[in-house]
């Protein structure tokens, strides 16, 4: 079976995004050893408002431009997409400057809403400083995102994939070197080190621009030839083009900032509510465990959905534009089934091995493992619904139902804002996780309902295969639990130290992962969802013939 161009693009961008997020997870190991839990909380305070502003470009504009360019390319009008690209590049350069000024000069107003001088840990001045340091990246990333979206509209995922990876490598290298120099060489403060860690986003963005410039120079002759050879042009006025682009981008922006908005609600309510119930002494440790250190671990499975979402949109848009219902249903089914197949066992396994995972990456000493490990166990399942929300929102946008994605997100945010403080009062730090989980689940269910209503999409096959995934995941849980128990008998437990935690985590996860892979291969589920590419496993695994 030939692998579709859609799946090839999906796999490429998913692999690059996964690598980028994996690097983003790995760097926090030495970072945490330098700055600890309070330093992690401080970095998270900077990234939450930054992510909200940057999402207007990194998730809103690229996907909107991608859809715009894909639509006009399918009509044979390459010039219109090119005109929008040139004008959009200028426009987003201006919005980048405005976003920078907004975040830089509002830092002093945001900081007192996050922490108070009565709480032990980071000061108001520290929070304001790191927010200002991270704001410089906004000068570059909006314009850079336009270029990524333009290439994606041509279903060319390599520029985005490579630039993402290079951006992350350069950012992390600068971050770790700067933190090491501040803490170890110059004996500086945690706040100064975290400030430079925030500024690393600007350095990484510069590297990404260099990569995209290389791809543009390389492919420009081919792109120019398409414009020159086209037979017709719609000659749509630029004003009308912007109306169409902004109609696409508005919902993309709001959906793209879903996770940062949930985190922003935590940022403005978590510390004060924890202090109100007498848990102010652990509030920044818990906050960092959920919104930085734990989130870095949980987000790894979600990157599968993120990469899928980015590669999905042009193909969905094309099928919908051409009124090809059979192909549209197949693509929607494939997208949703990949999420369930890959993310469900991953988050269940992470929840089962949460203490071992946290101890492996961040150590046993100084991390309050009884608290942080428990929070990771509760937070891991939310990753499945993050992934489903990302993909279902992209599907809605691909079938011109993007406005409903805003409604579903609004419903989720309303639940989070309404229930967050009461849930923290009832359950402590876990209450914030429960609030996020209820919010995202609500948004996902609404999206799934709208997809069925708007596209008459049948869920029977998805439900059938999801049930099989659930059964296979349960079998994997049994194997992992037995493996973990046997390791405990020989004295390997996370309570014995970091090395023991590493051994338990990688042996248990390895055994469970291989067992799950074997089960999905034997039941032909892997081949039915991912296509013929899994035939590479034939040389390693033998399937029983019926």
Short mmCIF file of C-alpha atoms in Angstrom, two decimals:
data_model
loop_
_atom_site.label_atom_id
_atom_site.label_comp_id
_atom_site.label_asym_id
_atom_site.label_seq_id
_atom_site.Cartn_x
_atom_site.Cartn_y
_atom_site.Cartn_z
CA UNK A 1 0.00 0.00 0.00
CA UNK A 2 1.46 3.33 -1.04
CA UNK A 3 1.79 5.85 1.71
CA UNK A 4 -0.21 8.97 0.97
CA UNK A 5 1.41 12.37 0.65
CA UNK A 6 -0.79 13.43 3.55
CA UNK A 7 0.64 10.75 5.81
CA UNK A 8 4.20 11.44 4.67
CA UNK A 9 3.82 15.11 5.54
CA UNK A 10 2.17 14.16 8.79
CA UNK A 11 5.00 11.85 9.78
CA UNK A 12 7.72 14.34 8.85
CA UNK A 13 6.23 17.24 10.77
CA UNK A 14 5.22 14.99 13.66
CA UNK A 15 8.75 13.61 13.92
CA UNK A 16 10.27 17.10 13.85
CA UNK A 17 7.79 18.44 16.38
CA UNK A 18 8.34 15.40 18.57
CA UNK A 19 12.11 15.89 18.44
CA UNK A 20 11.71 19.58 19.21
CA UNK A 21 9.47 18.88 22.20
CA UNK A 22 11.71 16.02 23.32
CA UNK A 23 14.66 18.39 23.39
CA UNK A 24 12.45 20.83 25.27
CA UNK A 25 11.81 18.14 27.84
CA UNK A 26 15.42 17.02 28.16
CA UNK A 27 16.87 20.48 28.80
CA UNK A 28 14.78 20.97 31.95
CA UNK A 29 16.79 18.21 33.63
CA UNK A 30 20.00 20.30 33.94
CA UNK A 31 17.90 23.48 34.14
CA UNK A 32 16.04 22.19 37.21
CA UNK A 33 19.32 21.15 38.84
CA UNK A 34 20.55 24.75 38.51
CA UNK A 35 17.44 26.76 39.49
CA UNK A 36 15.20 24.27 41.31
CA UNK A 37 11.41 24.33 41.64
CA UNK A 38 11.09 28.08 42.28
CA UNK A 39 13.20 28.83 39.20
CA UNK A 40 10.94 26.56 37.17
CA UNK A 41 7.87 28.39 38.43
CA UNK A 42 9.49 31.73 37.51
CA UNK A 43 10.18 30.59 33.94
CA UNK A 44 6.59 29.39 33.66
CA UNK A 45 5.30 32.80 34.79
CA UNK A 46 7.15 34.36 31.84
CA UNK A 47 6.13 31.82 29.22
CA UNK A 48 2.39 31.84 29.90
CA UNK A 49 1.64 35.44 28.79
CA UNK A 50 4.34 35.14 26.11
CA UNK A 51 2.71 32.01 24.67
CA UNK A 52 -0.64 33.77 24.51
CA UNK A 53 0.81 36.58 22.40
CA UNK A 54 3.07 34.35 20.32
CA UNK A 55 0.20 31.99 19.53
CA UNK A 56 -1.40 34.75 17.49
CA UNK A 57 1.43 34.14 15.02
CA UNK A 58 2.83 30.67 15.60
CA UNK A 59 -0.50 28.84 15.59
CA UNK A 60 -2.98 31.36 14.24
CA UNK A 61 -1.28 32.83 11.20
CA UNK A 62 0.65 29.82 9.81
CA UNK A 63 -2.43 27.62 9.73
CA UNK A 64 -4.57 30.40 8.31
CA UNK A 65 -2.00 31.18 5.59
CA UNK A 66 -1.62 27.44 4.99
CA UNK A 67 -5.34 27.08 4.40
CA UNK A 68 -5.45 30.25 2.28
CA UNK A 69 -2.55 29.24 0.02
CA UNK A 70 -3.80 25.65 -0.27
CA UNK A 71 -7.23 26.85 -1.36
CA UNK A 72 -5.99 29.15 -4.12
CA UNK A 73 -3.33 26.68 -5.26
CA UNK A 74 -6.06 24.07 -5.75
CA UNK A 75 -7.80 26.60 -8.00
CA UNK A 76 -4.62 27.10 -10.02
CA UNK A 77 -4.15 30.68 -8.77
CA UNK A 78 -0.62 30.75 -7.35
CA UNK A 79 -0.28 34.52 -7.70
CA UNK A 80 -2.99 35.25 -5.14
CA UNK A 81 -1.27 33.19 -2.47
CA UNK A 82 2.02 34.91 -3.29
CA UNK A 83 0.47 38.37 -2.98
CA UNK A 84 -0.98 37.48 0.39
CA UNK A 85 2.37 36.14 1.53
CA UNK A 86 4.26 39.33 0.67
CA UNK A 87 1.69 41.62 2.22
CA UNK A 88 1.26 39.39 5.26
CA UNK A 89 5.00 39.39 5.88
CA UNK A 90 4.96 43.17 6.19
CA UNK A 91 1.81 43.15 8.31
CA UNK A 92 3.13 40.56 10.77
CA UNK A 93 6.40 42.46 11.15
CA UNK A 94 4.33 45.37 12.45
CA UNK A 95 2.23 43.18 14.76
CA UNK A 96 5.44 41.66 16.13
CA UNK A 97 6.69 45.07 17.20
CA UNK A 98 3.32 45.90 18.75
CA UNK A 99 3.21 42.58 20.61
CA UNK A 100 6.72 43.18 21.95
CA UNK A 101 5.83 46.65 23.21
CA UNK A 102 2.62 45.36 24.81
CA UNK A 103 4.29 42.54 26.72
CA UNK A 104 7.41 44.52 27.68
CA UNK A 105 5.55 47.48 29.15
CA UNK A 106 2.76 45.44 30.77
CA UNK A 107 5.18 43.21 32.70
CA UNK A 108 5.02 45.47 35.74
CA UNK A 109 1.23 45.19 35.83
CA UNK A 110 1.13 41.41 35.29
CA UNK A 111 3.66 40.49 37.99
CA UNK A 112 1.58 41.58 41.07
CA UNK A 113 -1.32 39.46 39.80
CA UNK A 114 0.89 36.37 39.81
CA UNK A 115 2.75 36.58 43.12
CA UNK A 116 2.65 38.72 46.24
CA UNK A 117 5.45 39.76 48.55
CA UNK A 118 3.76 37.72 51.30
CA UNK A 119 4.44 34.46 49.47
CA UNK A 120 7.82 32.83 49.94
CA UNK A 121 9.76 32.40 46.73
CA UNK A 122 9.91 34.65 43.66
CA UNK A 123 9.38 38.40 44.05
CA UNK A 124 7.22 40.72 41.95
CA UNK A 125 10.38 42.30 40.50
CA UNK A 126 11.70 38.87 39.45
CA UNK A 127 8.48 38.03 37.60
CA UNK A 128 8.41 41.39 35.79
CA UNK A 129 12.05 41.03 34.74
CA UNK A 130 11.71 37.60 33.12
CA UNK A 131 8.56 38.68 31.26
CA UNK A 132 10.47 41.63 29.79
CA UNK A 133 13.38 39.39 28.79
CA UNK A 134 11.19 36.94 26.90
CA UNK A 135 9.26 39.65 25.08
CA UNK A 136 12.13 40.28 22.61
CA UNK A 137 11.30 37.06 20.72
CA UNK A 138 8.02 38.65 19.65
CA UNK A 139 9.98 40.96 17.36
CA UNK A 140 10.86 38.03 15.06
CA UNK A 141 8.45 35.13 15.40
CA UNK A 142 5.26 36.65 13.88
CA UNK A 143 6.96 37.36 10.54
CA UNK A 144 8.77 34.02 10.69
CA UNK A 145 5.47 32.19 11.14
CA UNK A 146 4.13 33.57 7.86
CA UNK A 147 6.94 31.84 5.97
CA UNK A 148 6.19 28.51 7.67
CA UNK A 149 2.50 28.81 6.83
CA UNK A 150 3.26 29.62 3.18
CA UNK A 151 5.35 26.48 2.75
CA UNK A 152 2.72 24.36 4.52
CA UNK A 153 0.11 25.63 2.06
CA UNK A 154 2.18 23.89 -0.64
CA UNK A 155 2.10 20.75 1.55
CA UNK A 156 5.87 21.24 2.00
CA UNK A 157 6.57 20.41 5.64
CA UNK A 158 10.39 20.27 5.58
CA UNK A 159 11.01 24.03 6.06
CA UNK A 160 8.78 24.12 9.14
CA UNK A 161 10.17 20.84 10.47
CA UNK A 162 13.86 21.71 10.08
CA UNK A 163 13.47 25.30 11.32
CA UNK A 164 11.62 24.06 14.42
CA UNK A 165 14.41 21.66 15.33
CA UNK A 166 17.23 24.15 14.69
CA UNK A 167 15.37 26.83 16.65
CA UNK A 168 15.04 24.50 19.62
CA UNK A 169 18.66 23.33 19.53
CA UNK A 170 20.04 26.87 19.42
CA UNK A 171 17.62 28.08 22.10
CA UNK A 172 18.48 25.27 24.49
CA UNK A 173 22.22 25.59 23.92
CA UNK A 174 22.13 29.32 24.68
CA UNK A 175 19.84 28.76 27.67
CA UNK A 176 21.98 26.11 29.36
CA UNK A 177 25.26 27.92 28.72
CA UNK A 178 23.85 31.18 30.06
CA UNK A 179 22.34 29.56 33.16
CA UNK A 180 25.58 27.68 33.86
CA UNK A 181 27.65 30.85 33.57
CA UNK A 182 25.31 32.89 35.77
CA UNK A 183 24.97 30.28 38.52
CA UNK A 184 28.28 28.44 38.51
CA UNK A 185 30.82 30.96 37.15
CA UNK A 186 29.54 34.35 38.26
CA UNK A 187 27.58 33.16 41.33
CA UNK A 188 24.51 35.09 40.16
CA UNK A 189 20.92 34.80 41.34
CA UNK A 190 18.22 32.40 40.19
CA UNK A 191 16.23 35.30 38.80
CA UNK A 192 19.12 36.48 36.61
CA UNK A 193 19.67 32.96 35.31
CA UNK A 194 15.98 32.51 34.49
CA UNK A 195 15.99 35.92 32.79
CA UNK A 196 18.68 34.77 30.38
CA UNK A 197 16.79 31.48 29.93
CA UNK A 198 13.79 33.54 28.82
CA UNK A 199 15.90 35.60 26.41
CA UNK A 200 17.01 32.35 24.73
CA UNK A 201 13.68 32.33 22.85
CA UNK A 202 14.91 35.37 20.89
CA UNK A 203 18.23 33.69 20.01
CA UNK A 204 16.47 30.53 18.81
CA UNK A 205 14.10 32.56 16.64
CA UNK A 206 17.05 34.18 14.84
CA UNK A 207 18.42 30.71 14.01
CA UNK A 208 15.03 29.62 12.66
CA UNK A 209 14.85 32.65 10.38
CA UNK A 210 18.21 31.66 8.89
CA UNK A 211 16.93 28.17 8.05
CA UNK A 212 13.74 29.49 6.45
CA UNK A 213 15.75 31.98 4.37
CA UNK A 214 17.86 29.10 3.05
CA UNK A 215 14.73 27.17 1.97
CA UNK A 216 13.20 30.27 0.38
CA UNK A 217 16.28 30.97 -1.73
CA UNK A 218 16.44 27.31 -2.77
CA UNK A 219 12.78 27.00 -3.81
CA UNK A 220 12.06 30.49 -5.12
CA UNK A 221 12.81 29.67 -8.80
CA UNK A 222 10.25 26.84 -8.78
CA UNK A 223 7.64 28.97 -6.99
CA UNK A 224 8.21 31.80 -9.47
CA UNK A 225 7.75 29.43 -12.41
CA UNK A 226 4.33 28.35 -11.10
CA UNK A 227 3.18 31.96 -10.96
CA UNK A 228 4.49 32.65 -14.46
CA UNK A 229 2.85 29.56 -15.98
CA UNK A 230 -0.61 29.95 -14.44
CA UNK A 231 -3.34 30.64 -16.99
CA UNK A 232 -5.86 32.57 -14.90
CA UNK A 233 -5.81 34.87 -11.90
CA UNK A 234 -8.78 35.98 -9.82
CA UNK A 235 -7.25 39.44 -9.25
CA UNK A 236 -8.99 39.79 -5.91
CA UNK A 237 -8.41 43.18 -4.21
CA UNK A 238 -6.00 43.02 -1.27
CA UNK A 239 -8.71 44.32 1.07
CA UNK A 240 -10.90 41.30 0.27
CA UNK A 241 -7.94 38.93 0.63
CA UNK A 242 -7.28 40.24 4.12
CA UNK A 243 -10.92 39.81 5.06
CA UNK A 244 -10.72 36.17 3.97
CA UNK A 245 -7.39 35.58 5.73
CA UNK A 246 -8.56 37.14 9.00
CA UNK A 247 -11.76 35.09 8.83
CA UNK A 248 -9.49 32.03 8.80
CA UNK A 249 -6.97 33.35 11.31
CA UNK A 250 -9.32 34.59 14.04
CA UNK A 251 -10.51 31.13 15.12
CA UNK A 252 -6.99 29.71 14.64
CA UNK A 253 -5.62 32.28 17.06
CA UNK A 254 -8.11 31.49 19.80
CA UNK A 255 -7.78 27.73 19.41
CA UNK A 256 -3.98 28.00 19.33
CA UNK A 257 -3.87 29.71 22.71
CA UNK A 258 -6.16 27.20 24.43
CA UNK A 259 -3.45 25.65 26.63
CA UNK A 260 -1.81 28.99 27.54
CA UNK A 261 -5.23 30.40 28.46
CA UNK A 262 -5.89 27.47 30.82
CA UNK A 263 -2.45 28.08 32.31
CA UNK A 264 -3.14 31.81 32.58
CA UNK A 265 -6.19 31.09 34.72
CA UNK A 266 -3.94 28.98 36.94
CA UNK A 267 -1.32 31.73 36.99
CA UNK A 268 -3.79 34.30 38.34
CA UNK A 269 -5.65 32.01 40.76
CA UNK A 270 -3.39 29.12 41.85
CA UNK A 271 -0.91 30.78 44.22
CA UNK A 272 -3.45 32.93 46.04
CA UNK A 273 -5.96 30.09 46.43
CA UNK A 274 -3.30 27.69 47.70
CA UNK A 275 -2.24 30.34 50.24
CA UNK A 276 -5.88 30.79 51.30
CA UNK A 277 -6.18 27.08 52.18
CA UNK A 278 -2.89 27.05 54.08
CA UNK A 279 -0.69 25.51 51.38
CA UNK A 280 1.33 28.60 50.50
CA UNK A 281 4.56 26.85 51.48
CA UNK A 282 4.26 24.35 48.59
CA UNK A 283 2.40 26.44 46.03
CA UNK A 284 5.33 27.25 43.70
CA UNK A 285 6.59 23.67 43.84
CA UNK A 286 3.11 22.45 42.86
CA UNK A 287 2.70 25.14 40.21
CA UNK A 288 6.04 24.28 38.59
CA UNK A 289 5.21 20.56 38.73
CA UNK A 290 1.98 21.13 36.80
CA UNK A 291 2.73 23.96 34.40
CA UNK A 292 6.43 23.48 33.61
CA UNK A 293 8.15 20.30 34.72
CA UNK A 294 5.11 18.02 34.58
CA UNK A 295 3.79 19.73 31.45
CA UNK A 296 7.10 19.09 29.67
CA UNK A 297 6.63 15.36 30.22
CA UNK A 298 2.92 15.29 29.42
CA UNK A 299 3.27 17.38 26.26
CA UNK A 300 5.44 14.78 24.52
CA UNK A 301 2.47 12.60 23.50
CA UNK A 302 0.53 15.75 22.59
CA UNK A 303 3.16 16.68 20.00
CA UNK A 304 1.90 13.76 17.96
CA UNK A 305 -1.40 15.61 17.73
CA UNK A 306 0.28 18.95 17.07
CA UNK A 307 2.30 17.61 14.14
CA UNK A 308 -0.74 15.82 12.81
CA UNK A 309 -2.83 18.98 13.07
CA UNK A 310 -0.31 21.07 11.12
CA UNK A 311 -0.04 18.51 8.31
CA UNK A 312 -3.76 17.72 8.31
CA UNK A 313 -5.24 21.05 7.36
CA UNK A 314 -4.21 21.46 3.69
CA UNK A 315 -5.34 17.90 2.88
CA UNK A 316 -8.69 18.30 4.69
CA UNK A 317 -9.26 21.67 3.04
CA UNK A 318 -8.53 20.25 -0.41
CA UNK A 319 -10.88 17.28 0.05
CA UNK A 320 -13.62 19.55 1.38
CA UNK A 321 -13.16 22.08 -1.45
CA UNK A 322 -13.33 19.29 -4.05
CA UNK A 323 -16.41 17.81 -2.32
CA UNK A 324 -14.67 14.44 -2.00
CA UNK A 325 -16.58 13.01 0.96
CA UNK A 326 -15.04 9.53 0.88
CA UNK A 327 -11.51 10.90 1.00
CA UNK A 328 -12.51 13.46 3.64
CA UNK A 329 -13.95 10.75 5.91
CA UNK A 330 -10.84 8.62 5.47
CA UNK A 331 -8.55 11.50 6.45
CA UNK A 332 -10.65 12.43 9.49
CA UNK A 333 -10.77 8.81 10.59
CA UNK A 334 -7.03 8.40 10.16
CA UNK A 335 -6.27 11.57 12.11
CA UNK A 336 -8.44 10.69 15.10
CA UNK A 337 -7.39 7.03 15.16
CA UNK A 338 -3.68 7.94 15.20
CA UNK A 339 -4.29 10.10 18.26
CA UNK A 340 -6.07 7.34 20.15
CA UNK A 341 -3.63 4.63 19.02
CA UNK A 342 -0.50 6.51 20.12
CA UNK A 343 -1.50 8.90 22.90
CA UNK A 344 -3.85 6.73 24.99
CA UNK A 345 -1.27 4.06 25.94
CA UNK A 346 1.40 6.73 26.39
CA UNK A 347 -0.56 8.77 28.93
CA UNK A 348 -1.81 5.70 30.78
CA UNK A 349 1.74 4.43 31.04
CA UNK A 350 3.01 7.83 32.22
CA UNK A 351 0.33 7.95 34.89
CA UNK A 352 1.27 4.46 36.06
CA UNK A 353 4.97 5.37 36.21
CA UNK A 354 4.56 9.00 37.30
CA UNK A 355 6.78 8.86 40.40
CA UNK A 356 9.53 7.07 38.49
CA UNK A 357 9.27 9.56 35.61
CA UNK A 358 9.48 12.64 37.83
CA UNK A 359 12.35 11.17 39.86
CA UNK A 360 14.22 10.21 36.67
CA UNK A 361 14.08 13.63 35.08
CA UNK A 362 14.20 15.90 38.12
CA UNK A 363 15.71 13.80 40.89
CA UNK A 364 14.43 12.61 44.23
CA UNK A 365 15.94 15.24 46.52
CA UNK A 366 14.43 18.71 46.61
CA UNK A 367 11.48 17.90 44.34
CA UNK A 368 8.89 16.94 47.01
CA UNK A 369 8.25 13.73 45.10
CA UNK A 370 5.14 12.62 47.04
CA UNK A 371 3.48 15.80 45.81
CA UNK A 372 5.00 16.21 42.34
CA UNK A 373 4.73 12.55 41.38
CA UNK A 374 1.08 12.47 42.38
CA UNK A 375 0.33 15.62 40.37
CA UNK A 376 1.97 14.12 37.27
CA UNK A 377 -0.16 10.97 37.65
CA UNK A 378 -3.34 13.04 37.58
CA UNK A 379 -2.16 15.41 34.85
CA UNK A 380 -0.96 12.79 32.33
CA UNK A 381 -4.46 11.68 31.14
CA UNK A 382 -5.32 15.28 30.27
CA UNK A 383 -2.76 14.99 27.44
CA UNK A 384 -5.12 12.73 25.47
CA UNK A 385 -7.79 15.42 25.44
CA UNK A 386 -5.26 18.15 24.60
CA UNK A 387 -4.38 16.10 21.53
CA UNK A 388 -7.99 15.45 20.58
CA UNK A 389 -8.84 19.13 20.96
CA UNK A 390 -5.98 20.16 18.68
CA UNK A 391 -6.97 17.73 15.94
CA UNK A 392 -10.75 18.16 16.15
CA UNK A 393 -10.29 21.93 16.02
CA UNK A 394 -8.15 21.58 12.89
CA UNK A 395 -10.79 19.35 11.32
CA UNK A 396 -13.46 21.95 12.02
CA UNK A 397 -11.29 24.63 10.46
CA UNK A 398 -10.67 22.42 7.43
CA UNK A 399 -14.43 22.03 6.82
CA UNK A 400 -15.12 25.76 7.29
CA UNK A 401 -16.59 25.39 10.78
CA UNK A 402 -13.82 27.33 12.49
CA UNK A 403 -16.23 29.60 14.32
CA UNK A 404 -17.57 26.67 16.30
CA UNK A 405 -14.04 25.87 17.51
CA UNK A 406 -14.15 29.27 19.22
CA UNK A 407 -17.45 28.36 20.87
CA UNK A 408 -16.12 25.04 22.19
CA UNK A 409 -12.98 26.72 23.51
CA UNK A 410 -15.09 29.42 25.16
CA UNK A 411 -17.18 26.76 26.88
CA UNK A 412 -14.03 25.08 28.17
CA UNK A 413 -12.56 28.34 29.43
CA UNK A 414 -15.80 29.19 31.19
CA UNK A 415 -15.71 25.86 33.02
CA UNK A 416 -12.03 26.33 33.96
CA UNK A 417 -12.53 29.91 35.19
CA UNK A 418 -15.67 29.01 37.14
CA UNK A 419 -14.49 25.80 38.79
CA UNK A 420 -10.75 26.34 39.27
CA UNK A 421 -10.85 28.07 42.67
CA UNK A 422 -13.60 25.81 44.15
CA UNK A 423 -11.77 22.68 42.95
CA UNK A 424 -8.48 23.87 44.48
CA UNK A 425 -10.33 24.47 47.75
CA UNK A 426 -11.74 20.92 47.60
CA UNK A 427 -8.73 18.95 46.30
CA UNK A 428 -5.69 21.18 46.79
CA UNK A 429 -3.24 21.43 43.89
CA UNK A 430 -4.98 18.57 42.06
CA UNK A 431 -8.05 20.77 41.75
CA UNK A 432 -6.34 22.87 39.07
CA UNK A 433 -5.72 19.69 37.05
CA UNK A 434 -9.34 18.59 37.46
CA UNK A 435 -10.49 22.01 36.27
CA UNK A 436 -8.34 21.80 33.14
CA UNK A 437 -9.44 18.23 32.45
CA UNK A 438 -13.15 19.06 32.67
CA UNK A 439 -12.63 22.10 30.45
CA UNK A 440 -10.76 20.27 27.69
CA UNK A 441 -13.10 17.26 27.73
CA UNK A 442 -16.08 19.58 27.29
CA UNK A 443 -14.43 21.32 24.33
CA UNK A 444 -13.54 17.99 22.68
CA UNK A 445 -17.08 16.59 23.02
CA UNK A 446 -18.52 19.75 21.49
CA UNK A 447 -16.06 19.58 18.58
CA UNK A 448 -16.88 15.93 17.90
CA UNK A 449 -20.59 16.71 17.90
CA UNK A 450 -20.13 19.54 15.42
CA UNK A 451 -17.99 17.43 13.08
CA UNK A 452 -20.76 14.84 12.94
CA UNK A 453 -23.43 17.49 12.40
CA UNK A 454 -21.54 19.49 9.75
CA UNK A 455 -19.89 16.69 7.76
CA UNK A 456 -22.23 13.77 8.54
CA UNK A 457 -19.13 11.96 9.74
CA UNK A 458 -19.82 8.43 11.09
CA UNK A 459 -18.01 7.54 14.34
CA UNK A 460 -18.72 3.80 14.27
CA UNK A 461 -15.27 2.77 12.99
CA UNK A 462 -13.50 5.21 15.33
CA UNK A 463 -15.39 3.89 18.36
CA UNK A 464 -14.76 0.30 17.36
CA UNK A 465 -11.01 0.78 17.04
CA UNK A 466 -10.84 2.97 20.13
CA UNK A 467 -12.38 0.15 22.13
CA UNK A 468 -9.73 -2.22 20.79
CA UNK A 469 -6.99 0.28 21.75
CA UNK A 470 -8.49 0.49 25.24
CA UNK A 471 -8.42 -3.30 25.61
CA UNK A 472 -4.82 -3.52 24.39
CA UNK A 473 -3.84 -0.66 26.72
CA UNK A 474 -5.37 -2.49 29.66
CA UNK A 475 -3.30 -5.56 28.76
CA UNK A 476 -0.21 -3.32 28.63
CA UNK A 477 -1.04 -1.94 32.10
CA UNK A 478 -1.04 -5.48 33.50
CA UNK A 479 2.37 -6.20 31.97
CA UNK A 480 3.85 -2.92 33.21
CA UNK A 481 2.46 -3.44 36.71
CA UNK A 482 3.93 -6.95 36.89
CA UNK A 483 7.30 -5.71 35.61
CA UNK A 484 7.33 -2.89 38.16
CA UNK A 485 6.42 -5.34 40.95
CA UNK A 486 9.20 -7.76 39.96
CA UNK A 487 11.74 -4.94 39.93
CA UNK A 488 10.58 -3.94 43.39
CA UNK A 489 11.27 -7.45 44.65
CA UNK A 490 14.93 -7.14 43.64
CA UNK A 491 15.19 -3.76 45.35
CA UNK A 492 14.66 -1.36 42.44
CA UNK A 493 12.33 1.45 43.50
CA UNK A 494 12.26 5.21 42.90
CA UNK A 495 12.48 5.63 46.67
CA UNK A 496 16.01 4.19 46.53
CA UNK A 497 17.31 7.08 44.43
CA UNK A 498 17.52 8.47 40.93
CA UNK A 499 19.43 5.57 39.38
CA UNK A 500 16.85 3.08 40.62
CA UNK A 501 14.06 5.31 39.30
CA UNK A 502 15.75 5.42 35.88
CA UNK A 503 16.03 1.63 35.79
CA UNK A 504 12.40 1.07 36.80
CA UNK A 505 11.12 3.68 34.34
CA UNK A 506 13.00 2.52 31.26
CA UNK A 507 12.63 -1.20 31.89
CA UNK A 508 8.92 -0.98 32.71
CA UNK A 509 8.14 1.49 29.90
CA UNK A 510 10.28 -0.48 27.45
CA UNK A 511 8.59 -3.79 28.24
CA UNK A 512 5.15 -2.21 28.16
CA UNK A 513 5.81 -0.31 24.93
CA UNK A 514 7.16 -3.35 23.09
CA UNK A 515 4.27 -5.47 24.33
CA UNK A 516 1.76 -2.88 23.11
CA UNK A 517 3.55 -2.64 19.75
CA UNK A 518 3.43 -6.44 19.41
CA UNK A 519 -0.28 -6.52 20.26
CA UNK A 520 -1.20 -3.77 17.77
CA UNK A 521 0.86 -5.50 15.08
CA UNK A 522 -0.62 -8.94 15.71
CA UNK A 523 -4.18 -7.62 15.66
CA UNK A 524 -3.40 -5.72 12.39
CA UNK A 525 -4.56 -2.54 14.16
CA UNK A 526 -1.24 -0.81 13.50
CA UNK A 527 -1.41 -1.48 9.76
CA UNK A 528 -5.06 -0.43 9.48
CA UNK A 529 -4.38 2.93 11.15
CA UNK A 530 -0.90 3.82 9.87
CA UNK A 531 -0.97 2.08 6.50
CA UNK A 532 1.63 -0.01 4.71
CA UNK A 533 4.62 1.72 6.28
CA UNK A 534 4.41 -0.69 9.24
CA UNK A 535 5.49 -3.50 6.89
CA UNK A 536 9.03 -2.70 8.06
CA UNK A 537 8.08 -4.60 11.22
CA UNK A 538 7.56 -7.80 9.25
CA UNK A 539 11.27 -8.58 9.45
CA UNK A 540 11.19 -8.32 13.27
CA UNK A 541 7.72 -9.58 14.21
CA UNK A 542 5.87 -12.60 12.93
CA UNK A 543 2.12 -12.33 12.63
CA UNK A 544 -0.01 -15.39 13.02
CA UNK A 545 -1.82 -16.28 9.81
CA UNK A 546 -5.54 -16.95 9.97
#
